[in-house]
Coordinates of C-alpha atoms in Angstrom, one line a residue:
Chain L
M1 CA 0.9 -7.7 65.0
T2 CA 2.0 -8.5 61.4
D3 CA 4.6 -5.7 59.6
A4 CA 2.7 -4.2 57.0
L5 CA 5.9 -3.6 55.6
F6 CA 9.3 -5.6 56.4
L7 CA 12.6 -6.2 53.9
D8 CA 15.3 -8.5 54.4
D9 CA 18.7 -8.3 54.2
V10 CA 17.4 -7.5 50.7
T11 CA 19.8 -6.6 47.7
F12 CA 18.8 -5.2 44.2
A13 CA 20.7 -4.5 41.1
W14 CA 19.2 -2.3 37.6
P15 CA 19.5 -4.2 34.7
G16 CA 21.6 -1.4 32.2
R17 CA 21.2 1.0 34.7
G18 CA 25.3 2.2 35.3
G19 CA 25.6 -0.7 37.7
F20 CA 22.9 0.8 40.5
A21 CA 22.3 -1.2 42.5
L22 CA 21.2 -1.4 46.4
S23 CA 20.8 -2.9 50.3
C24 CA 18.8 -3.4 52.7
P25 CA 19.5 -4.8 55.6
S26 CA 16.2 -4.3 57.4
F27 CA 13.5 -2.6 57.9
R28 CA 10.2 -1.8 58.8
V29 CA 6.9 0.1 58.6
G30 CA 4.3 -0.9 61.5
A31 CA 0.7 -2.1 61.2
G32 CA -1.3 2.0 61.1
E33 CA 2.3 3.2 61.8
S34 CA 3.0 6.3 60.5
V35 CA 7.5 6.5 58.7
L36 CA 8.8 8.9 56.8
L37 CA 11.9 7.9 55.0
L38 CA 14.2 10.8 54.5
G39 CA 17.1 11.4 51.9
A40 CA 19.0 13.3 49.3
S41 CA 17.4 12.9 46.3
G42 CA 19.6 9.5 44.1
S43 CA 19.5 8.2 47.4
G44 CA 17.7 5.6 45.9
K45 CA 14.1 5.7 47.7
S46 CA 12.3 5.1 44.2
T47 CA 14.2 1.9 43.6
L48 CA 13.5 1.2 47.2
L49 CA 9.8 2.5 46.7
S50 CA 9.9 -0.1 43.7
L51 CA 10.9 -3.1 45.4
V52 CA 8.2 -2.3 48.6
C53 CA 4.9 -2.3 45.7
G54 CA 6.3 -5.7 43.2
I55 CA 7.8 -3.2 40.2
V56 CA 11.0 -5.1 40.8
A57 CA 11.7 -8.3 42.1
A58 CA 15.1 -8.6 44.1
D59 CA 18.0 -10.1 43.9
R60 CA 18.3 -11.5 47.5
G61 CA 16.2 -11.7 50.4
Q62 CA 12.6 -10.8 50.9
V63 CA 9.9 -8.0 50.5
R64 CA 6.7 -8.9 53.6
V65 CA 3.5 -6.3 52.9
G66 CA 1.5 -8.1 55.0
D67 CA 2.2 -11.6 55.2
T68 CA 3.3 -11.7 51.8
D69 CA 6.4 -11.9 50.3
L70 CA 6.3 -10.6 47.2
G71 CA 9.5 -12.1 45.7
S72 CA 7.0 -15.5 46.1
L73 CA 4.4 -14.0 44.2
R74 CA 4.8 -14.3 40.0
P75 CA 4.8 -10.7 38.4
G76 CA 1.9 -10.6 38.0
A77 CA 0.4 -12.3 40.5
R78 CA 2.0 -9.0 42.3
D79 CA 1.1 -5.7 40.3
R80 CA -2.2 -7.9 41.1
F81 CA -1.0 -7.8 44.6
R82 CA 0.3 -4.4 44.6
A83 CA -3.3 -3.1 43.0
E84 CA -5.5 -5.2 46.4
R85 CA -2.4 -4.6 49.3
I86 CA -1.3 -0.2 48.2
G87 CA -2.3 2.4 47.9
V88 CA 0.3 4.8 45.6
I89 CA 0.9 9.4 45.0
F90 CA 3.3 10.3 43.5
Q91 CA 5.7 13.9 43.8
Q92 CA 3.1 15.1 41.3
F93 CA 1.9 14.9 37.7
N94 CA 0.0 11.8 39.8
L95 CA -3.1 11.5 37.7
L96 CA -4.4 10.4 34.9
P97 CA -4.7 13.9 32.8
Y98 CA -7.0 13.6 30.4
A99 CA -9.6 11.1 32.9
S100 CA -12.1 12.9 34.6
V101 CA -10.9 12.9 38.3
A102 CA -13.7 10.0 38.7
D103 CA -12.4 7.7 36.3
N104 CA -9.0 8.3 38.4
I105 CA -10.2 7.1 41.3
L106 CA -11.3 4.1 40.2
L107 CA -8.9 3.1 38.6
P108 CA -6.6 1.1 41.0
L109 CA -10.0 -0.9 42.2
R110 CA -10.5 -2.0 38.7
F111 CA -7.0 -4.3 38.5
A112 CA -8.5 -5.6 41.9
P113 CA -11.7 -7.3 42.7
E114 CA -11.0 -7.8 46.4
R115 CA -10.2 -3.8 46.9
R116 CA -13.6 -3.2 44.8
R117 CA -15.6 -5.2 46.7
Q118 CA -14.1 -3.8 50.2
A119 CA -15.3 0.1 49.1
G120 CA -19.1 -0.9 48.3
D121 CA -20.5 1.4 46.7
A122 CA -17.6 3.1 44.8
Q123 CA -19.2 5.8 43.9
A124 CA -20.1 6.9 47.0
E125 CA -16.7 6.0 48.2
A126 CA -14.9 8.1 45.7
R127 CA -18.0 10.5 46.7
R128 CA -17.1 10.6 50.1
L129 CA -13.1 10.7 50.0
V130 CA -13.4 13.4 47.6
R131 CA -15.3 15.5 50.5
A132 CA -13.2 14.7 53.0
L133 CA -9.6 15.9 51.2
G134 CA -11.6 19.5 50.5
L135 CA -12.4 19.4 47.1
P136 CA -16.0 20.5 45.7
P137 CA -18.8 16.9 44.9
A138 CA -18.7 19.0 40.8
A139 CA -14.5 17.9 40.4
L140 CA -15.6 14.4 39.7
H141 CA -16.6 14.7 37.1
Q142 CA -13.6 17.5 36.3
R143 CA -11.0 15.9 33.5
A144 CA -7.8 15.6 36.4
G145 CA -6.0 18.0 34.1
T146 CA -7.6 20.6 34.5
L147 CA -7.6 20.7 38.9
S148 CA -4.9 23.0 40.4
V149 CA -1.4 20.9 41.5
G150 CA -2.8 21.0 44.9
Q151 CA -6.5 20.0 43.8
Q152 CA -4.3 17.1 42.0
Q153 CA -2.6 15.8 45.2
R154 CA -5.8 15.3 47.6
V155 CA -7.4 13.5 44.2
A156 CA -4.4 11.0 45.0
V157 CA -5.0 10.8 48.0
A158 CA -8.5 9.2 47.1
R159 CA -7.2 7.5 44.4
A160 CA -4.5 5.6 47.5
L161 CA -7.3 5.5 50.0
I162 CA -9.9 4.3 47.9
G163 CA -11.0 0.0 49.4
R164 CA -8.4 1.3 52.1
P165 CA -5.4 -0.8 51.3
P166 CA -3.4 -2.0 54.6
L167 CA -0.2 0.1 53.1
I168 CA -0.1 3.8 51.5
V169 CA 2.8 4.9 50.0
A170 CA 3.3 8.3 48.9
D171 CA 6.9 9.4 46.8
E172 CA 7.6 12.7 47.8
P173 CA 3.8 13.6 47.0
T174 CA 4.2 17.3 48.4
S175 CA 7.3 18.4 46.3
A176 CA 5.4 20.4 44.0
L177 CA 3.1 22.0 46.3
D178 CA 4.0 25.9 48.2
A179 CA 4.5 25.4 52.3
A180 CA 0.9 26.7 53.1
T181 CA -1.1 23.7 50.8
Q182 CA 1.8 21.1 52.0
D183 CA 0.7 21.4 55.7
G184 CA -3.6 21.2 53.8
F185 CA -2.4 18.3 52.2
L186 CA -1.2 16.6 54.8
G187 CA -3.3 17.2 57.6
L188 CA -5.4 15.4 54.9
L189 CA -3.9 11.8 54.2
F190 CA -2.2 11.5 58.0
D191 CA -6.3 11.7 58.8
Q192 CA -7.7 9.8 55.5
S193 CA -5.1 7.3 56.1
A194 CA -5.2 7.4 59.9
A195 CA -9.4 6.5 58.9
A196 CA -8.4 4.2 56.5
G197 CA -6.5 2.6 59.1
S198 CA -3.5 1.9 56.9
S199 CA -0.2 2.5 57.8
L200 CA 2.3 5.2 56.1
L201 CA 5.5 5.5 54.1
M202 CA 6.5 8.6 53.0
V203 CA 9.5 9.0 51.1
S204 CA 10.6 13.1 51.4
H205 CA 13.9 15.2 50.9
D206 CA 12.7 17.9 53.4
E207 CA 12.9 17.6 57.0
R208 CA 10.1 20.6 58.2
V209 CA 7.7 17.0 57.5
A210 CA 8.7 14.8 59.4
P211 CA 7.3 16.0 63.7
R212 CA 4.1 14.9 62.0
F213 CA 5.7 11.1 61.8
D214 CA 5.6 8.2 64.6
R215 CA 9.0 7.4 63.2
V216 CA 11.7 9.2 60.8
V217 CA 14.7 6.4 59.4
R218 CA 17.3 8.5 57.4
I219 CA 17.8 6.5 54.1
E220 CA 21.3 6.2 54.6
N221 CA 21.3 4.1 57.8
V222 CA 18.4 0.9 56.2
V223 CA 20.0 1.5 52.1
T224 CA 23.4 0.7 51.2
R225 CA 23.8 1.9 47.3
Q226 CA 26.2 0.8 44.7
G227 CA 27.2 3.1 41.1
Q228 CA 25.2 6.0 39.8
A229 CA 21.3 7.4 41.3
A230 CA 18.3 6.1 40.6
Chain M
M1 CA -13.5 2.0 31.8
I2 CA -10.4 1.2 29.7
L3 CA -12.5 1.8 26.2
R4 CA -13.7 5.0 28.2
L5 CA -10.4 5.9 29.6
A6 CA -8.4 4.8 25.6
W7 CA -11.2 6.9 24.1
A8 CA -9.9 9.7 26.5
S9 CA -6.4 9.3 26.0
L10 CA -7.0 9.6 22.2
M11 CA -8.7 12.5 22.7
A12 CA -6.6 14.6 24.8
R13 CA -4.5 14.1 21.5
A14 CA -6.6 15.6 20.1
L15 CA -5.1 17.2 16.8
T16 CA -2.4 14.4 16.3
V17 CA -5.0 11.3 16.1
A18 CA -7.7 13.6 14.1
M19 CA -4.4 13.4 12.0
T20 CA -4.1 10.4 11.7
V21 CA -7.3 9.4 11.2
L22 CA -8.0 11.3 8.7
A23 CA -5.1 10.0 6.7
I24 CA -6.8 6.2 7.9
A25 CA -9.4 7.1 6.3
L26 CA -9.0 8.5 3.0
S27 CA -6.5 5.3 3.0
V28 CA -9.9 3.4 2.7
A29 CA -11.8 6.1 1.2
L30 CA -9.5 5.1 -1.6
F31 CA -8.4 1.1 -1.6
L32 CA -13.0 1.2 -1.7
G33 CA -13.8 3.8 -4.3
V34 CA -10.7 2.0 -6.4
E35 CA -12.9 -1.0 -5.7
K36 CA -15.8 0.0 -6.1
V37 CA -15.3 1.4 -9.4
R38 CA -13.2 -1.4 -10.7
T39 CA -16.9 -3.8 -9.4
G40 CA -19.2 -0.7 -10.9
A41 CA -17.3 -0.4 -13.7
R42 CA -17.0 -4.9 -14.2
A43 CA -21.6 -4.8 -13.2
S44 CA -22.1 -1.9 -15.8
F45 CA -19.8 -4.7 -18.5
A46 CA -21.3 -7.2 -17.3
D47 CA -24.9 -6.0 -17.2
T48 CA -24.5 -4.1 -21.0
I49 CA -25.8 -7.1 -23.1
S50 CA -28.1 -9.9 -21.8
G51 CA -29.7 -13.0 -22.8
T52 CA -27.4 -12.5 -26.7
D53 CA -25.6 -15.9 -27.0
L54 CA -23.7 -15.1 -30.0
I55 CA -22.5 -12.2 -31.5
V56 CA -21.6 -12.3 -34.8
G57 CA -18.7 -9.9 -36.8
A58 CA -16.1 -10.4 -39.2
R59 CA -12.9 -12.4 -38.1
S60 CA -10.8 -10.2 -36.1
G61 CA -10.6 -10.9 -32.5
A62 CA -12.5 -11.3 -29.9
V63 CA -12.6 -9.3 -27.3
Q64 CA -12.3 -5.9 -30.5
L65 CA -15.6 -7.3 -30.9
L66 CA -18.0 -7.2 -28.6
L67 CA -16.1 -4.0 -27.9
Y68 CA -17.0 -2.7 -31.0
S69 CA -21.2 -5.0 -31.5
V70 CA -21.8 -3.2 -27.6
F71 CA -19.8 -1.4 -26.4
R72 CA -19.0 1.3 -29.0
I73 CA -15.8 1.2 -29.0
G74 CA -13.4 1.2 -31.9
N75 CA -14.4 0.4 -35.3
A76 CA -15.6 -3.5 -37.3
T77 CA -11.7 -4.2 -39.7
N78 CA -15.6 -5.9 -42.0
N79 CA -18.2 -6.7 -42.5
L80 CA -20.1 -9.4 -43.2
T81 CA -21.9 -9.1 -46.1
W82 CA -26.9 -9.3 -46.0
E83 CA -26.2 -12.7 -47.3
S84 CA -24.2 -15.1 -45.0
Y85 CA -26.8 -12.7 -42.4
Q86 CA -30.1 -14.5 -44.7
D87 CA -27.5 -17.7 -43.5
I88 CA -27.1 -17.3 -40.4
A89 CA -31.0 -16.2 -39.6
K90 CA -31.7 -19.7 -41.7
R91 CA -30.6 -22.5 -39.7
P92 CA -32.6 -24.0 -37.6
E93 CA -31.5 -23.1 -33.7
V94 CA -31.4 -19.0 -34.0
D95 CA -34.4 -17.9 -32.1
W96 CA -34.2 -14.4 -33.4
I97 CA -30.5 -12.4 -35.0
V98 CA -30.9 -9.2 -34.5
P99 CA -28.5 -6.5 -37.2
I100 CA -26.3 -3.7 -36.2
S101 CA -24.7 -1.8 -38.6
L102 CA -22.6 0.9 -37.4
G103 CA -20.6 3.9 -38.4
D104 CA -21.4 6.6 -39.2
S105 CA -22.4 8.8 -36.0
H106 CA -24.2 12.2 -35.0
R107 CA -22.2 15.4 -33.0
Q108 CA -20.0 12.3 -30.2
F109 CA -22.6 9.7 -30.6
R110 CA -22.4 7.2 -32.7
V111 CA -25.1 6.2 -35.2
M112 CA -27.4 2.7 -34.5
G113 CA -28.9 0.6 -37.6
T114 CA -30.5 -2.4 -36.8
T115 CA -34.2 -3.4 -37.1
D116 CA -37.4 -3.2 -35.0
E117 CA -36.7 -6.1 -33.6
F118 CA -33.5 -4.9 -31.6
F119 CA -36.0 -3.2 -29.4
D120 CA -37.8 -6.3 -28.6
R121 CA -34.9 -8.3 -28.0
Y122 CA -32.2 -6.2 -26.6
K123 CA -31.8 -6.7 -23.1
Y124 CA -28.9 -5.5 -20.3
R125 CA -29.2 -6.4 -16.6
G126 CA -30.5 -9.2 -15.7
G127 CA -32.8 -9.2 -18.7
R128 CA -34.4 -5.7 -17.9
A129 CA -36.6 -4.7 -21.3
L130 CA -35.6 -1.0 -23.0
A131 CA -37.7 1.1 -22.4
F132 CA -39.8 4.2 -24.6
D133 CA -39.9 8.6 -22.1
D134 CA -40.7 9.8 -25.1
G135 CA -41.5 9.2 -29.4
H136 CA -41.7 5.7 -30.4
G137 CA -39.9 3.1 -32.0
L138 CA -38.9 3.0 -36.2
D139 CA -42.2 4.1 -38.1
D140 CA -41.0 6.3 -40.3
L141 CA -38.3 5.3 -43.2
Y142 CA -36.3 8.3 -41.4
D143 CA -36.5 8.0 -37.8
A144 CA -34.2 8.0 -34.9
V145 CA -34.5 7.1 -32.1
I146 CA -32.2 8.4 -29.5
G147 CA -30.5 7.2 -25.9
A148 CA -31.0 8.6 -22.9
D149 CA -27.1 10.9 -22.7
V150 CA -27.9 11.2 -26.4
A151 CA -31.4 13.5 -25.4
R152 CA -29.9 14.9 -22.3
T153 CA -27.1 16.5 -23.5
L154 CA -28.2 17.8 -27.0
G155 CA -31.3 19.5 -25.3
Y156 CA -33.3 17.5 -28.3
G157 CA -36.9 15.9 -27.7
V158 CA -39.1 14.1 -30.1
G159 CA -40.0 15.3 -33.1
D160 CA -36.5 17.0 -33.7
A161 CA -34.7 17.2 -36.5
I162 CA -31.2 15.4 -36.6
V163 CA -28.8 15.3 -39.1
V164 CA -26.3 12.4 -39.4
S165 CA -23.1 12.0 -40.0
H166 CA -20.9 10.1 -42.3
G167 CA -17.8 8.0 -40.5
L168 CA -17.0 8.6 -36.7
A169 CA -14.8 12.0 -37.6
S170 CA -15.6 13.5 -40.4
F171 CA -16.5 16.3 -41.9
T172 CA -19.6 15.9 -44.4
D173 CA -23.1 15.6 -43.6
H174 CA -25.6 13.6 -44.8
A175 CA -26.8 16.5 -44.7
D176 CA -29.5 16.1 -47.2
Q177 CA -31.1 13.4 -45.7
P178 CA -31.8 15.0 -42.0
F179 CA -34.4 12.3 -39.5
R180 CA -36.4 13.1 -36.8
V181 CA -36.4 11.2 -33.5
A182 CA -39.0 9.8 -32.8
G183 CA -38.5 7.5 -29.8
I184 CA -36.9 8.6 -26.6
L185 CA -34.9 5.6 -24.9
A186 CA -35.6 5.6 -20.3
K187 CA -31.8 5.3 -18.9
T188 CA -29.8 2.0 -19.6
G189 CA -26.7 3.2 -17.8
T190 CA -25.4 0.7 -21.1
P191 CA -24.4 2.3 -24.5
V192 CA -27.7 2.6 -25.5
D193 CA -28.0 5.9 -24.0
R194 CA -25.5 7.2 -26.2
T195 CA -26.4 5.3 -29.3
V196 CA -28.9 7.2 -31.9
I197 CA -30.4 4.3 -33.5
V198 CA -32.2 4.7 -37.0
S199 CA -33.1 2.1 -39.9
L200 CA -31.0 -1.2 -41.1
E201 CA -32.9 0.9 -44.7
A202 CA -31.7 4.3 -43.6
I203 CA -28.1 3.3 -43.8
E204 CA -28.9 2.1 -46.8
A205 CA -31.0 5.9 -47.9
I206 CA -29.1 7.9 -46.6
H207 CA -25.5 6.2 -48.6
V208 CA -27.8 6.3 -51.7
D209 CA -25.2 8.6 -52.7
W210 CA -22.1 7.6 -51.9
Q211 CA -19.9 5.2 -53.2
S212 CA -16.1 3.7 -52.0
G213 CA -16.8 6.2 -48.8
A214 CA -17.6 9.0 -50.8
K215 CA -20.0 11.2 -51.9
I216 CA -20.5 10.7 -56.1
P217 CA -20.1 14.1 -56.9
G218 CA -23.1 15.8 -58.4
H219 CA -25.6 12.6 -57.4
T220 CA -28.2 13.8 -55.6
T221 CA -31.7 11.0 -55.7
P222 CA -34.8 13.6 -54.3
V223 CA -36.2 11.8 -51.3
E224 CA -39.3 10.9 -52.9
A225 CA -36.7 8.5 -55.2
I226 CA -35.1 7.4 -52.4
R227 CA -38.2 5.5 -50.3
T228 CA -39.2 3.4 -53.7
M229 CA -35.7 2.0 -53.6
D230 CA -35.2 -1.3 -52.5
L231 CA -33.3 -0.7 -49.4
T232 CA -32.0 -3.7 -48.7
P233 CA -29.0 -3.6 -47.0
T234 CA -25.5 -5.7 -48.6
G235 CA -23.4 -5.0 -45.6
I236 CA -23.9 -5.4 -41.8
T237 CA -21.6 -4.7 -38.8
A238 CA -22.5 -7.6 -36.6
A239 CA -25.2 -9.3 -35.8
L240 CA -26.7 -10.4 -32.3
V241 CA -28.0 -13.5 -31.7
G242 CA -30.5 -15.3 -29.3
T243 CA -29.9 -19.8 -30.1
K244 CA -33.2 -21.9 -30.1
S245 CA -31.3 -23.2 -26.8
R246 CA -28.9 -22.9 -25.2
L247 CA -27.5 -26.2 -25.7
Q248 CA -27.1 -25.9 -29.1
V249 CA -24.5 -21.9 -29.1
F250 CA -21.7 -24.2 -29.4
N251 CA -23.4 -26.0 -32.2
L252 CA -23.9 -23.1 -34.0
Q253 CA -21.1 -20.9 -33.4
R254 CA -19.3 -23.8 -34.9
W255 CA -20.9 -23.5 -38.3
I256 CA -20.5 -19.9 -38.0
N257 CA -16.7 -19.9 -37.5
Q258 CA -16.5 -23.0 -39.8
Y259 CA -18.7 -20.7 -42.5
R260 CA -17.0 -20.8 -45.9
A261 CA -18.5 -18.4 -47.7
E262 CA -16.6 -15.5 -45.7
P263 CA -14.4 -15.3 -41.9
L264 CA -16.9 -15.1 -39.6
L265 CA -16.2 -15.1 -36.3
A266 CA -19.3 -16.5 -33.5
I267 CA -18.6 -15.5 -29.5
L268 CA -19.9 -15.7 -26.6
P269 CA -20.7 -12.7 -25.0
G270 CA -19.4 -13.2 -21.0
V271 CA -16.6 -15.6 -22.8
A272 CA -15.2 -12.6 -24.5
L273 CA -15.9 -10.1 -21.4
A274 CA -13.9 -12.9 -19.3
E275 CA -11.4 -11.9 -21.8
L276 CA -11.6 -9.0 -21.9
W277 CA -10.7 -9.0 -18.1
R278 CA -8.2 -11.2 -17.9
I279 CA -6.2 -8.2 -20.7
V280 CA -6.9 -5.2 -18.2
G281 CA -7.1 -7.5 -14.9
V282 CA -3.0 -7.0 -14.7
A283 CA -3.6 -3.0 -13.9
E284 CA -7.0 -3.1 -12.2
Q285 CA -4.0 -5.3 -9.8
A286 CA -1.4 -2.5 -10.0
L287 CA -4.1 -0.1 -9.0
I288 CA -5.1 -2.4 -5.8
A289 CA -2.0 -2.5 -4.6
V290 CA -1.4 0.8 -5.3
S291 CA -4.2 1.9 -2.3
A292 CA -2.8 -1.1 -0.7
M293 CA 0.0 0.6 -0.4
V294 CA -2.0 4.1 0.4
V295 CA -3.6 2.5 3.3
V296 CA -0.7 0.2 4.6
T297 CA 1.8 4.2 4.0
A298 CA -1.5 5.6 6.2
L299 CA -1.4 2.5 9.2
L300 CA 2.7 3.0 9.4
G301 CA 1.9 6.9 9.7
M302 CA -0.1 5.7 13.1
M303 CA 2.6 3.6 13.9
A304 CA 5.2 6.2 14.0
M305 CA 3.4 8.3 15.5
I306 CA 2.1 6.2 18.3
F307 CA 6.0 6.0 19.2
A308 CA 6.5 9.7 19.1
S309 CA 3.8 9.5 21.8
L310 CA 5.8 7.1 23.9
N311 CA 8.0 9.1 25.8
E312 CA 6.2 11.9 26.1
R313 CA 3.3 8.9 28.2
R314 CA 6.0 7.2 29.7
R315 CA 4.6 8.9 33.1
E316 CA 1.7 7.8 32.1
M317 CA 2.5 4.4 31.3
A318 CA 4.0 4.2 35.7
I319 CA 1.2 6.0 37.2
W320 CA -0.8 2.6 35.3
R321 CA 1.8 0.4 36.7
A322 CA 1.7 1.5 40.5
M323 CA -2.1 1.3 40.0
G324 CA -1.9 -2.6 39.5
A325 CA -1.8 -2.6 35.2
R326 CA 0.7 -5.8 34.0
P327 CA 2.8 -4.1 31.7
G328 CA 0.4 -7.0 29.3
T329 CA -2.2 -4.8 29.9
I330 CA -0.4 -0.9 28.6
L331 CA 0.4 -3.1 25.0
A332 CA -3.5 -4.1 25.5
L333 CA -4.8 -0.1 25.8
L334 CA -1.9 1.0 23.0
V335 CA -3.6 -1.8 20.7
L336 CA -7.2 -0.6 21.1
E337 CA -6.1 2.7 21.2
A338 CA -4.9 2.0 18.0
A339 CA -7.8 -0.3 16.6
I340 CA -10.3 2.8 17.4
M341 CA -7.9 4.9 15.6
A342 CA -8.2 2.6 12.5
A343 CA -12.1 2.1 13.5
V344 CA -13.4 5.4 13.1
G345 CA -11.0 6.0 10.6
A346 CA -12.0 2.6 8.4
V347 CA -15.8 4.5 9.3
L348 CA -15.3 7.6 8.3
G349 CA -13.9 6.9 5.1
M350 CA -16.6 5.5 4.1
L351 CA -19.1 7.8 4.7
L352 CA -16.0 9.7 2.5
L353 CA -16.9 7.3 0.2
Y354 CA -20.0 7.5 0.3
A355 CA -20.1 11.1 0.5
G356 CA -18.0 10.8 -3.0
L357 CA -20.1 9.0 -4.9
A358 CA -23.6 10.5 -4.2
V359 CA -21.0 13.8 -6.3
A360 CA -19.4 11.4 -8.6
Q361 CA -22.3 8.8 -9.8
P362 CA -23.9 11.2 -11.9
I363 CA -20.8 12.0 -14.0
V364 CA -19.5 8.5 -14.0
D365 CA -22.1 7.4 -15.3
S366 CA -22.4 9.6 -17.6
A367 CA -18.8 10.4 -18.7
F368 CA -18.0 6.8 -18.5
G369 CA -20.9 4.8 -18.5
I370 CA -20.1 3.5 -15.7
W371 CA -23.0 3.0 -12.4
L372 CA -21.9 3.1 -9.3
P373 CA -24.0 1.3 -7.3
L374 CA -24.2 3.3 -3.6
A375 CA -25.7 0.2 -1.8
A376 CA -25.2 -0.4 2.3
P377 CA -21.8 -1.4 2.4
D378 CA -21.1 -5.7 1.3
L379 CA -19.8 -8.2 3.3
R380 CA -16.6 -8.0 1.5
E381 CA -16.1 -3.9 2.0
L382 CA -16.5 -5.3 5.3
A383 CA -14.4 -7.8 5.9
T384 CA -11.3 -4.9 4.5
L385 CA -12.3 -3.1 7.4
G386 CA -12.5 -5.1 9.7
A387 CA -8.8 -6.0 7.8
V388 CA -7.3 -2.0 8.2
I389 CA -8.3 -2.5 11.3
G390 CA -7.3 -5.5 12.5
A391 CA -4.0 -4.8 10.5
A392 CA -3.2 -1.1 12.5
A393 CA -3.7 -3.6 15.4
L394 CA -0.6 -5.6 15.1
A395 CA 0.8 -2.1 13.6
S396 CA 0.4 -0.9 17.0
L397 CA 2.4 -4.0 18.9
L398 CA 6.3 -3.3 18.1
P399 CA 4.5 0.7 19.7
A400 CA 3.5 -1.4 22.1
L401 CA 5.4 -4.2 22.4
R402 CA 8.4 -1.1 22.8
A403 CA 5.7 0.6 25.4
Y404 CA 5.9 -3.1 27.5
R405 CA 9.7 -3.4 27.9
M406 CA 9.2 0.4 29.4
S407 CA 7.1 0.0 31.6
L408 CA 8.9 -3.3 32.9
A409 CA 12.3 -0.9 32.8
D410 CA 11.4 2.1 33.7
G411 CA 9.0 0.7 37.4
M412 CA 8.0 3.7 39.5
M413 CA 11.1 6.4 38.0
V414 CA 10.9 7.4 34.8
R415 CA 13.9 9.1 33.3
T416 CA 12.5 11.4 30.7

């Protein structure tokens, strides 16, 4: 079965960022697999995520999401591909605070026609996800900025999952949550990712969340970095 | 959805956006207001006289003759004699001729001596004739017809007595020969509204005991005696002339300008007006340039506001990018926001302008005789609004390009 994500002999250097560069000889996330990438702050996690999401292109090597080598795509096509195939959850300030919850959830579909088709009735799907993630239906019409941090993270999960993208990338989504809320949040994230059939790649510095994942990878085992942290 | 999100983003920064929109609105209102006053003034001047082919006066400048004969601005340097007037009146090209005699005043208003034909021949705003709101024309020697502004300002009605002063800024009154208000003209929006009209004979009558601009001491001819006198004037200030055919205007003008008995000047009102606009054109352009600079300043303020907000919006840009938005979408979003601000500012500016016009219209009309029409925006004004919105979009390109570059450089990491 094709991997959800495969990095092969990848090197990348940020232009004008104090010479920060990383290389990743090999890293994979299997289809339907949940992988925790553990690493301290400044270990290159965010750069790796930028490569995985196709925000930046590798200088050398291959970043493959499903069957597609991101390096073979032009920048515009990479953006479209990201919208179609990858759901992204940030650690905090995840949403457009001025937009409604519904608009936030539906935003990726604006740039991804195939994912929009996959979602079917997008409004109904947004309502379903909101319900499944334990948010009141009325929250759909609230401004995202008025929700609690925990609620906002759940909306971010709904946004990442809508249209069932094959890969969910989460960048320390629990860092702004207290321990009790963290647990509930992760439970919902796992349940819904599994329901959508999506693979989950989550980066974190918090080892306590490790038992929930199929596999835990320490970033220093897959990434070699040079220069200042990024 | 993008439009809705752009609007929501602006609403999230309501205070700074409102200040920017207000600055744009005020600058647009100022720019369009200057243009309205300019075109209103031109239209009012152009509408002041129509159907008159030539204006004849003593030789001076064309603009000066136009200003004092039609607009009651400034004074004639000399009169033309009654004989010359009659010579012109006898010319075969002349269809009608109306003499006017200026020089005296009533309170702050000019007094004009003329004939009954003035009420038939004087036309304004594309051929509209004078009409009476009340009363009638000059039936008696001491009848006066007053303009609408004279009646309103001084509170005069038909039958009221008025005394004409000698000259324009004189303390000497023709108190021995008071006039009676016989008629009040309907509002015209021209200098006629601010004029007291009497007969040519009346001008002669009130100067019977005057010589070289001063009253002869000890002479007071009784009114009854004056009524029996020959009051044919010796000179007039100017004459309005209509020709039988437009083709004959230039012939007649040439004949008058080469008149041997005294130096005369015949002008075409439209040509003299065009000359006047050429003279004031520089000031007009300067005024337009200043108001345009105010618009530019407002747009620069908007640009600075967008620049200032970029840093705090980097996380927002990163979210857009992570959701699949291209850098070009980020650029378009910022340009769209600027266009929305400019559009709202432009519409608000237009509303401010019309509210201001509604308030100022009667005041400006009364004070300056300039009619500022409250008409729907014309194509030129709509084009100006479009240009402001376009300029705002252009001005926003600079910060938008910076956001574009930032979104490329930041990727999914934001370092604020």
